[in-house]
PDB file of C-alpha atoms and ligand atoms in Angstrom:
ATOM      1  CA  MET X 291      24.762 -66.977  32.074  1.00  0.00           C
ATOM      2  CA  GLU X 292      21.356 -68.536  32.677  1.00  0.00           C
ATOM      3  CA  ARG X 293      21.293 -71.980  31.170  1.00  0.00           C
ATOM      4  CA  GLU X 294      18.497 -74.501  31.120  1.00  0.00           C
ATOM      5  CA  ILE X 295      20.374 -77.650  32.023  1.00  0.00           C
ATOM      6  CA  ASP X 296      19.425 -81.136  33.012  1.00  0.00           C
ATOM      7  CA  LEU X 297      21.926 -81.811  35.768  1.00  0.00           C
ATOM      8  CA  LYS X 298      21.251 -85.537  35.669  1.00  0.00           C
ATOM      9  CA  GLN X 299      22.548 -85.703  32.115  1.00  0.00           C
ATOM     10  CA  ILE X 300      25.680 -83.624  32.492  1.00  0.00           C
ATOM     11  CA  SER X 301      26.804 -84.298  36.083  1.00  0.00           C
ATOM     12  CA  ASP X 302      27.314 -87.120  38.546  1.00  0.00           C
ATOM     13  CA  GLY X 303      24.139 -85.963  40.269  1.00  0.00           C
ATOM     14  CA  LYS X 304      25.920 -84.587  43.341  1.00  0.00           C
ATOM     15  CA  PHE X 305      26.324 -81.095  44.778  1.00  0.00           C
ATOM     16  CA  TYR X 306      29.637 -80.133  46.333  1.00  0.00           C
ATOM     17  CA  LEU X 307      31.068 -77.507  48.679  1.00  0.00           C
ATOM     18  CA  ALA X 308      34.624 -76.157  48.794  1.00  0.00           C
ATOM     19  CA  ASN X 309      35.806 -78.687  51.385  1.00  0.00           C
ATOM     20  CA  ASP X 310      34.496 -81.692  49.446  1.00  0.00           C
ATOM     21  CA  MET X 311      36.568 -84.059  47.364  1.00  0.00           C
ATOM     22  CA  VAL X 312      35.631 -84.486  43.718  1.00  0.00           C
ATOM     23  CA  LYS X 313      36.968 -86.615  40.851  1.00  0.00           C
ATOM     24  CA  ALA X 314      38.286 -83.809  38.660  1.00  0.00           C
ATOM     25  CA  GLY X 315      42.101 -84.213  38.784  1.00  0.00           C
ATOM     26  CA  CYS X 316      43.606 -84.490  35.276  1.00  0.00           C
ATOM     27  CA  ASN X 317      47.376 -84.688  35.816  1.00  0.00           C
ATOM     28  CA  ASP X 318      47.870 -80.941  35.354  1.00  0.00           C
ATOM     29  CA  CYS X 319      46.348 -81.171  31.865  1.00  0.00           C
ATOM     30  CA  ALA X 320      49.644 -82.620  30.587  1.00  0.00           C
ATOM     31  CA  GLY X 321      49.635 -82.354  26.790  1.00  0.00           C
ATOM     32  CA  CYS X 322      46.009 -81.218  26.625  1.00  0.00           C
ATOM     33  CA  SER X 323      44.451 -77.808  26.044  1.00  0.00           C
ATOM     34  CA  LEU X 324      41.084 -78.904  24.749  1.00  0.00           C
ATOM     35  CA  CYS X 325      38.991 -76.695  27.006  1.00  0.00           C
ATOM     36  CA  CYS X 326      41.004 -73.627  25.934  1.00  0.00           C
ATOM     37  CA  GLN X 327      39.908 -74.031  22.333  1.00  0.00           C
ATOM     38  CA  GLY X 328      36.665 -73.502  20.462  1.00  0.00           C
ATOM     39  CA  MET X 329      34.850 -72.079  23.476  1.00  0.00           C
ATOM     40  CA  GLY X 330      33.054 -69.322  21.554  1.00  0.00           C
ATOM     41  CA  SER X 331      32.035 -66.527  23.913  1.00  0.00           C
ATOM     42  CA  SER X 332      31.276 -68.878  26.809  1.00  0.00           C
ATOM     43  CA  ILE X 333      34.175 -67.934  29.116  1.00  0.00           C
ATOM     44  CA  ILE X 334      32.445 -64.986  30.730  1.00  0.00           C
ATOM     45  CA  LEU X 335      34.579 -62.788  32.944  1.00  0.00           C
ATOM     46  CA  ASP X 336      33.410 -61.250  36.195  1.00  0.00           C
ATOM     47  CA  PRO X 337      34.935 -58.153  37.827  1.00  0.00           C
ATOM     48  CA  TYR X 338      37.323 -60.290  39.932  1.00  0.00           C
ATOM     49  CA  ASP X 339      38.621 -61.986  36.769  1.00  0.00           C
ATOM     50  CA  ILE X 340      39.226 -58.680  35.026  1.00  0.00           C
ATOM     51  CA  ASN X 341      40.878 -57.173  38.094  1.00  0.00           C
ATOM     52  CA  SER X 342      43.202 -60.206  38.417  1.00  0.00           C
ATOM     53  CA  MET X 343      43.980 -60.099  34.698  1.00  0.00           C
ATOM     54  CA  GLU X 344      44.785 -56.380  34.808  1.00  0.00           C
ATOM     55  CA  LYS X 345      47.020 -56.775  37.862  1.00  0.00           C
ATOM     56  CA  GLY X 346      48.685 -59.921  36.469  1.00  0.00           C
ATOM     57  CA  THR X 347      49.363 -58.687  32.932  1.00  0.00           C
ATOM     58  CA  GLY X 348      49.776 -54.990  33.701  1.00  0.00           C
ATOM     59  CA  ALA X 349      47.270 -54.242  30.922  1.00  0.00           C
ATOM     60  CA  SER X 350      44.266 -51.973  31.368  1.00  0.00           C
ATOM     61  CA  PHE X 351      40.720 -52.989  30.478  1.00  0.00           C
ATOM     62  CA  GLU X 352      41.011 -51.026  27.227  1.00  0.00           C
ATOM     63  CA  GLU X 353      44.302 -52.748  26.371  1.00  0.00           C
ATOM     64  CA  LEU X 354      42.837 -56.184  27.062  1.00  0.00           C
ATOM     65  CA  MET X 355      39.961 -55.221  24.781  1.00  0.00           C
ATOM     66  CA  GLN X 356      42.377 -54.879  21.873  1.00  0.00           C
ATOM     67  CA  ASP X 357      42.788 -58.624  21.359  1.00  0.00           C
ATOM     68  CA  LYS X 358      42.323 -60.643  24.556  1.00  0.00           C
ATOM     69  CA  ILE X 359      38.751 -60.040  25.614  1.00  0.00           C
ATOM     70  CA  GLU X 360      35.532 -58.885  23.955  1.00  0.00           C
ATOM     71  CA  LEU X 361      32.078 -57.732  25.011  1.00  0.00           C
ATOM     72  CA  ASN X 362      28.838 -59.588  24.516  1.00  0.00           C
ATOM     73  CA  VAL X 363      25.303 -59.235  25.801  1.00  0.00           C
ATOM     74  CA  VAL X 364      24.406 -61.995  28.243  1.00  0.00           C
ATOM     75  CA  ASP X 365      20.756 -62.092  29.247  1.00  0.00           C
ATOM     76  CA  GLY X 366      20.461 -58.356  28.604  1.00  0.00           C
ATOM     77  CA  ILE X 367      23.654 -57.298  30.401  1.00  0.00           C
ATOM     78  CA  ILE X 368      26.923 -56.489  28.629  1.00  0.00           C
ATOM     79  CA  GLN X 369      29.762 -58.577  30.022  1.00  0.00           C
ATOM     80  CA  PRO X 370      33.302 -59.305  28.860  1.00  0.00           C
ATOM     81  CA  ASN X 371      34.426 -62.748  27.828  1.00  0.00           C
ATOM     82  CA  ILE X 372      37.697 -64.333  26.747  1.00  0.00           C
ATOM     83  CA  LYS X 373      38.286 -63.830  23.049  1.00  0.00           C
ATOM     84  CA  MET X 374      38.883 -66.874  20.892  1.00  0.00           C
ATOM     85  CA  GLN X 375      41.343 -66.276  18.067  1.00  0.00           C
ATOM     86  CA  ASP X 376      41.740 -67.991  14.734  1.00  0.00           C
ATOM     87  CA  LYS X 377      44.249 -70.820  15.197  1.00  0.00           C
ATOM     88  CA  THR X 378      46.142 -70.186  11.967  1.00  0.00           C
ATOM     89  CA  VAL X 379      46.477 -66.439  11.693  1.00  0.00           C
ATOM     90  CA  GLY X 380      45.941 -65.269  15.265  1.00  0.00           C
ATOM     91  CA  ASN X 381      43.033 -63.039  14.295  1.00  0.00           C
ATOM     92  CA  SER X 382      39.836 -62.926  16.232  1.00  0.00           C
ATOM     93  CA  ALA X 383      37.186 -65.137  14.729  1.00  0.00           C
ATOM     94  CA  MET X 384      33.459 -65.093  14.552  1.00  0.00           C
ATOM     95  CA  ASN X 385      31.840 -67.510  16.920  1.00  0.00           C
ATOM     96  CA  SER X 386      29.849 -69.506  14.447  1.00  0.00           C
ATOM     97  CA  ARG X 387      29.704 -73.274  14.867  1.00  0.00           C
ATOM     98  CA  ASP X 388      32.201 -73.828  12.002  1.00  0.00           C
ATOM     99  CA  ASP X 389      34.692 -71.361  13.440  1.00  0.00           C
ATOM    100  CA  ARG X 390      34.515 -72.836  16.917  1.00  0.00           C
ATOM    101  CA  GLU X 391      36.661 -75.810  15.968  1.00  0.00           C
ATOM    102  CA  ASN X 392      39.405 -73.543  14.654  1.00  0.00           C
ATOM    103  CA  THR X 393      39.733 -71.095  17.489  1.00  0.00           C
ATOM    104  CA  ARG X 394      41.816 -70.916  20.629  1.00  0.00           C
ATOM    105  CA  CYS X 395      41.950 -68.695  23.684  1.00  0.00           C
ATOM    106  CA  ALA X 396      43.959 -65.527  23.199  1.00  0.00           C
ATOM    107  CA  PHE X 397      45.999 -66.495  26.306  1.00  0.00           C
ATOM    108  CA  LEU X 398      46.905 -69.991  25.143  1.00  0.00           C
ATOM    109  CA  SER X 399      50.629 -70.195  24.335  1.00  0.00           C
ATOM    110  CA  GLU X 400      52.097 -71.865  21.252  1.00  0.00           C
ATOM    111  CA  GLU X 401      53.067 -74.752  23.535  1.00  0.00           C
ATOM    112  CA  GLY X 402      49.439 -75.199  24.522  1.00  0.00           C
ATOM    113  CA  ARG X 403      49.775 -73.838  28.060  1.00  0.00           C
ATOM    114  CA  CYS X 404      47.839 -71.059  29.764  1.00  0.00           C
ATOM    115  CA  SER X 405      49.997 -67.928  29.796  1.00  0.00           C
ATOM    116  CA  ILE X 406      47.993 -66.443  32.675  1.00  0.00           C
ATOM    117  CA  HIS X 407      47.724 -69.607  34.753  1.00  0.00           C
ATOM    118  CA  SER X 408      48.200 -67.986  38.181  1.00  0.00           C
ATOM    119  CA  PHE X 409      45.516 -65.390  37.486  1.00  0.00           C
ATOM    120  CA  ARG X 410      43.281 -67.297  35.071  1.00  0.00           C
ATOM    121  CA  PRO X 411      39.532 -66.639  35.198  1.00  0.00           C
ATOM    122  CA  GLY X 412      37.201 -68.348  37.660  1.00  0.00           C
ATOM    123  CA  PHE X 413      35.559 -70.317  34.854  1.00  0.00           C
ATOM    124  CA  CYS X 414      38.932 -71.876  33.938  1.00  0.00           C
ATOM    125  CA  ARG X 415      39.849 -72.530  37.585  1.00  0.00           C
ATOM    126  CA  MET X 416      36.690 -74.479  38.170  1.00  0.00           C
ATOM    127  CA  PHE X 417      36.630 -76.511  34.975  1.00  0.00           C
ATOM    128  CA  PRO X 418      35.255 -79.211  34.728  1.00  0.00           C
ATOM    129  CA  LEU X 419      33.264 -78.064  37.740  1.00  0.00           C
ATOM    130  CA  GLY X 420      30.386 -75.652  37.372  1.00  0.00           C
ATOM    131  CA  ARG X 421      28.216 -73.707  39.821  1.00  0.00           C
ATOM    132  CA  ILE X 422      24.534 -74.109  40.413  1.00  0.00           C
ATOM    133  CA  TYR X 423      22.665 -71.338  42.238  1.00  0.00           C
ATOM    134  CA  GLU X 424      19.645 -71.798  44.453  1.00  0.00           C
ATOM    135  CA  GLU X 425      17.952 -69.665  47.080  1.00  0.00           C
ATOM    136  CA  GLY X 426      20.718 -67.116  47.459  1.00  0.00           C
ATOM    137  CA  ASN X 427      23.512 -69.670  47.540  1.00  0.00           C
ATOM    138  CA  PHE X 428      25.453 -71.937  45.205  1.00  0.00           C
ATOM    139  CA  HIS X 429      26.974 -75.397  45.032  1.00  0.00           C
ATOM    140  CA  TYR X 430      29.619 -76.811  42.759  1.00  0.00           C
ATOM    141  CA  PHE X 431      28.789 -79.688  40.460  1.00  0.00           C
ATOM    142  CA  LEU X 432      30.943 -81.921  38.284  1.00  0.00           C
ATOM    143  CA  GLN X 433      30.387 -81.824  34.520  1.00  0.00           C
ATOM    144  CA  VAL X 434      31.164 -85.399  33.589  1.00  0.00           C
ATOM    145  CA  HIS X 435      31.331 -85.046  29.797  1.00  0.00           C
ATOM    146  CA  GLU X 436      33.515 -81.944  29.500  1.00  0.00           C
ATOM    147  CA  CYS X 437      37.057 -83.172  30.199  1.00  0.00           C
ATOM    148  CA  PRO X 438      38.062 -86.354  28.331  1.00  0.00           C
ATOM    149  CA  TYR X 439      41.094 -87.127  30.556  1.00  0.00           C
ATOM    150  CA  PRO X 440      40.774 -90.781  31.636  1.00  0.00           C
ATOM    151  CA  GLY X 441      41.353 -91.972  35.212  1.00  0.00           C
ATOM    152  CA  LYS X 442      40.652 -88.720  36.975  1.00  0.00           C
ATOM    153  CA  THR X 443      41.897 -88.404  40.543  1.00  0.00           C
ATOM    154  CA  LYS X 444      40.091 -87.029  43.570  1.00  0.00           C
ATOM    155  CA  VAL X 445      40.898 -83.442  44.482  1.00  0.00           C
ATOM    156  CA  LYS X 446      39.667 -81.119  47.196  1.00  0.00           C
ATOM    157  CA  ILE X 447      37.674 -78.334  45.543  1.00  0.00           C
ATOM    158  CA  LYS X 448      39.301 -75.685  47.727  1.00  0.00           C
ATOM    159  CA  LYS X 449      42.717 -76.782  46.493  1.00  0.00           C
ATOM    160  CA  TRP X 450      41.516 -77.181  42.918  1.00  0.00           C
ATOM    161  CA  LEU X 451      40.395 -73.551  42.820  1.00  0.00           C
ATOM    162  CA  GLY X 452      43.667 -72.407  44.382  1.00  0.00           C
ATOM    163  CA  LEU X 453      42.326 -69.020  45.436  1.00  0.00           C
ATOM    164  CA  PRO X 454      43.451 -67.066  48.478  1.00  0.00           C
ATOM    165  CA  GLU X 455      40.596 -65.846  50.695  1.00  0.00           C
ATOM    166  CA  LEU X 456      38.143 -68.394  49.315  1.00  0.00           C
ATOM    167  CA  PRO X 457      35.266 -67.545  51.739  1.00  0.00           C
ATOM    168  CA  LYS X 458      35.479 -63.886  50.653  1.00  0.00           C
ATOM    169  CA  TYR X 459      35.640 -64.925  47.019  1.00  0.00           C
ATOM    170  CA  GLU X 460      32.618 -67.207  47.331  1.00  0.00           C
ATOM    171  CA  ASN X 461      30.667 -64.473  49.085  1.00  0.00           C
ATOM    172  CA  TYR X 462      31.579 -62.099  46.248  1.00  0.00           C
ATOM    173  CA  VAL X 463      30.529 -64.696  43.627  1.00  0.00           C
ATOM    174  CA  ARG X 464      27.115 -65.005  45.274  1.00  0.00           C
ATOM    175  CA  GLN X 465      26.651 -61.229  45.442  1.00  0.00           C
ATOM    176  CA  TRP X 466      27.646 -60.700  41.830  1.00  0.00           C
ATOM    177  CA  HIS X 467      25.413 -63.494  40.559  1.00  0.00           C
ATOM    178  CA  TYR X 468      22.297 -62.231  42.346  1.00  0.00           C
ATOM    179  CA  PHE X 469      23.049 -58.620  41.463  1.00  0.00           C
ATOM    180  CA  LEU X 470      23.240 -59.608  37.785  1.00  0.00           C
ATOM    181  CA  LYS X 471      19.938 -61.461  38.106  1.00  0.00           C
ATOM    182  CA  ASP X 472      18.296 -58.364  39.594  1.00  0.00           C
ATOM    183  CA  MET X 473      19.768 -56.152  36.886  1.00  0.00           C
ATOM    184  CA  GLN X 474      18.634 -58.556  34.166  1.00  0.00           C
ATOM    185  CA  LYS X 475      15.115 -58.235  35.522  1.00  0.00           C
ATOM    186  CA  ILE X 476      15.329 -54.425  35.516  1.00  0.00           C
ATOM    187  CA  VAL X 477      16.658 -54.365  31.953  1.00  0.00           C
ATOM    188  CA  LYS X 478      13.926 -56.756  30.814  1.00  0.00           C
ATOM    189  CA  GLU X 479      11.275 -54.438  32.201  1.00  0.00           C
ATOM    190  CA  THR X 480      12.865 -51.335  30.638  1.00  0.00           C
ATOM    191  CA  GLN X 481      11.253 -50.261  27.369  1.00  0.00           C
ATOM    192  CA  SER X 482      13.795 -47.753  26.105  1.00  0.00           C
ATOM    193  CA  ASP X 483      16.874 -49.062  24.268  1.00  0.00           C
ATOM    194  CA  ALA X 484      18.707 -45.846  25.117  1.00  0.00           C
ATOM    195  CA  VAL X 485      18.089 -46.366  28.844  1.00  0.00           C
ATOM    196  CA  ILE X 486      19.188 -50.008  28.601  1.00  0.00           C
ATOM    197  CA  LYS X 487      22.362 -48.886  26.861  1.00  0.00           C
ATOM    198  CA  ASN X 488      23.029 -46.293  29.557  1.00  0.00           C
ATOM    199  CA  ILE X 489      22.516 -48.847  32.330  1.00  0.00           C
ATOM    200  CA  ASN X 490      24.915 -51.221  30.638  1.00  0.00           C
ATOM    201  CA  MET X 491      27.579 -48.578  30.052  1.00  0.00           C
ATOM    202  CA  HIS X 492      27.270 -47.488  33.674  1.00  0.00           C
ATOM    203  CA  LEU X 493      27.657 -51.029  35.045  1.00  0.00           C
ATOM    204  CA  LEU X 494      30.586 -51.726  32.761  1.00  0.00           C
ATOM    205  CA  GLN X 495      32.303 -48.590  33.982  1.00  0.00           C
ATOM    206  CA  GLN X 496      31.545 -49.140  37.672  1.00  0.00           C
ATOM    207  CA  PHE X 497      32.447 -52.804  37.947  1.00  0.00           C
ATOM    208  CA  TYR X 498      34.934 -53.498  35.161  1.00  0.00           C
ATOM    209  CA  ILE X 499      36.635 -50.420  33.759  1.00  0.00           C
ATOM    210  CA  LYS X 500      37.193 -48.337  36.905  1.00  0.00           C
ATOM    211  CA  PRO X 501      40.339 -49.853  38.441  1.00  0.00           C
ATOM    212  CA  TYR X 502      40.272 -51.439  41.911  1.00  0.00           C
ATOM    213  CA  GLY X 503      42.874 -50.759  44.574  1.00  0.00           C
ATOM    214  CA  ASP X 504      44.526 -53.372  46.787  1.00  0.00           C
ATOM    215  CA  ASP X 505      41.401 -54.639  48.542  1.00  0.00           C
ATOM    216  CA  PHE X 506      39.186 -55.855  45.711  1.00  0.00           C
ATOM    217  CA  PHE X 507      36.509 -57.410  47.921  1.00  0.00           C
ATOM    218  CA  LEU X 508      36.052 -54.318  50.078  1.00  0.00           C
ATOM    219  CA  GLU X 509      35.859 -51.994  47.069  1.00  0.00           C
ATOM    220  CA  PHE X 510      33.525 -54.316  45.228  1.00  0.00           C
ATOM    221  CA  GLU X 511      31.260 -54.395  48.275  1.00  0.00           C
ATOM    222  CA  GLN X 512      31.172 -50.584  48.365  1.00  0.00           C
ATOM    223  CA  ARG X 513      30.392 -50.313  44.658  1.00  0.00           C
ATOM    224  CA  MET X 514      27.714 -52.976  44.973  1.00  0.00           C
ATOM    225  CA  LYS X 515      26.089 -51.093  47.838  1.00  0.00           C
ATOM    226  CA  GLU X 516      26.054 -47.888  45.769  1.00  0.00           C
ATOM    227  CA  GLU X 517      24.570 -49.575  42.723  1.00  0.00           C
ATOM    228  CA  ARG X 518      21.951 -51.393  44.733  1.00  0.00           C
ATOM    229  CA  SER X 519      20.892 -48.120  46.292  1.00  0.00           C
ATOM    230  CA  VAL X 520      20.639 -46.541  42.821  1.00  0.00           C
ATOM    231  CA  PHE X 521      18.795 -49.365  41.065  1.00  0.00           C
ATOM    232  CA  MET X 522      17.078 -51.288  43.851  1.00  0.00           C
ATOM    233  CA  HIS X 523      16.753 -48.748  46.631  1.00  0.00           C
ATOM    234  CA  GLY X 524      19.247 -50.605  48.792  1.00  0.00           C
ATOM    235  CA  THR X 525      17.577 -54.015  48.711  1.00  0.00           C
ATOM    236  CA  GLY X 526      19.483 -57.299  48.697  1.00  0.00           C
ATOM    237  CA  SER X 527      22.926 -58.181  49.989  1.00  0.00           C
TER     238      SER X 527
HETATM  239  S1  SF4 L 682      40.026 -80.906  28.783  1.00  0.00           S
HETATM  240 FE1  SF4 L 682      40.653 -81.617  30.823  1.00  0.00          FE
HETATM  241  S2  SF4 L 682      42.776 -82.323  30.595  1.00  0.00           S
HETATM  242 FE2  SF4 L 682      42.265 -81.080  28.783  1.00  0.00          FE
HETATM  243  S3  SF4 L 682      42.978 -78.995  29.330  1.00  0.00           S
HETATM  244 FE3  SF4 L 682      40.807 -79.117  29.894  1.00  0.00          FE
HETATM  245  S4  SF4 L 682      40.785 -79.765  32.064  1.00  0.00           S
HETATM  246 FE4  SF4 L 682      42.839 -80.168  31.232  1.00  0.00          FE
HETATM  247  S1  SF4 L 683      42.590 -68.233  30.237  1.00  0.00           S
HETATM  248 FE1  SF4 L 683      44.049 -69.907  30.283  1.00  0.00          FE
HETATM  249  S2  SF4 L 683      42.914 -71.664  31.136  1.00  0.00           S
HETATM  250 FE2  SF4 L 683      41.410 -70.137  30.460  1.00  0.00          FE
HETATM  251  S3  SF4 L 683      40.852 -70.726  28.388  1.00  0.00           S
HETATM  252 FE3  SF4 L 683      42.529 -69.242  28.236  1.00  0.00          FE
HETATM  253  S4  SF4 L 683      44.411 -70.446  28.131  1.00  0.00           S
HETATM  254 FE4  SF4 L 683      42.754 -71.771  28.881  1.00  0.00          FE
END
């Protein structure tokens, strides 16, 4: 999601790469699940997240849609996000400001632990780190006001993310981000609501609903190439 942010106010003012150390360690979140609650629709899921979730839980996209994820329009493009549920009755809740304080991630267990920890979304892996994109690339940055754990320890970002094939993953993240930006531009310039809807349904199908085989990155790359040739005449990465 495009956000207008003043990095000076929310970060330590530094940019990081995967091999850098950063003060983000929070003792395995012992006893805390604050950032898994009241997050509204902000935990946006990319195709890698959905693929990992499907493989990890054994549930299809449609099954996840029943109560774990939901769809929202982000800068003109429909994308899934983690669904927050009402804390008391386990129903999904509206994302108004009042409701935000009473909601929790659909994957948060009664004990306050993430039930999909080993295949949790990229957003959750990074937290409290974020990504900032510039000139076809991105850096990590540390959000200093997001996690209240005192006495944070230094961790290597690579280890913090805990992802196999990190260079491939980071390359994929870059491609997806800039593809979305290009598609947002196309949608913005499209007058017809019906055409916008068709584009969105097509992208959802191609990148999220159609299952991936064993080599996610290779298949994603192929699908990306096809979509770029359809929408952008083969331009970009
Ligand atoms: S707020 Fe910090 S300590 Fe609490 S769950 Fe999130 S990352 Fe862990
Ligand atoms: S997926 Fe896991 S880490 Fe992410 S918000 Fe839900 S419970 Fe928390």
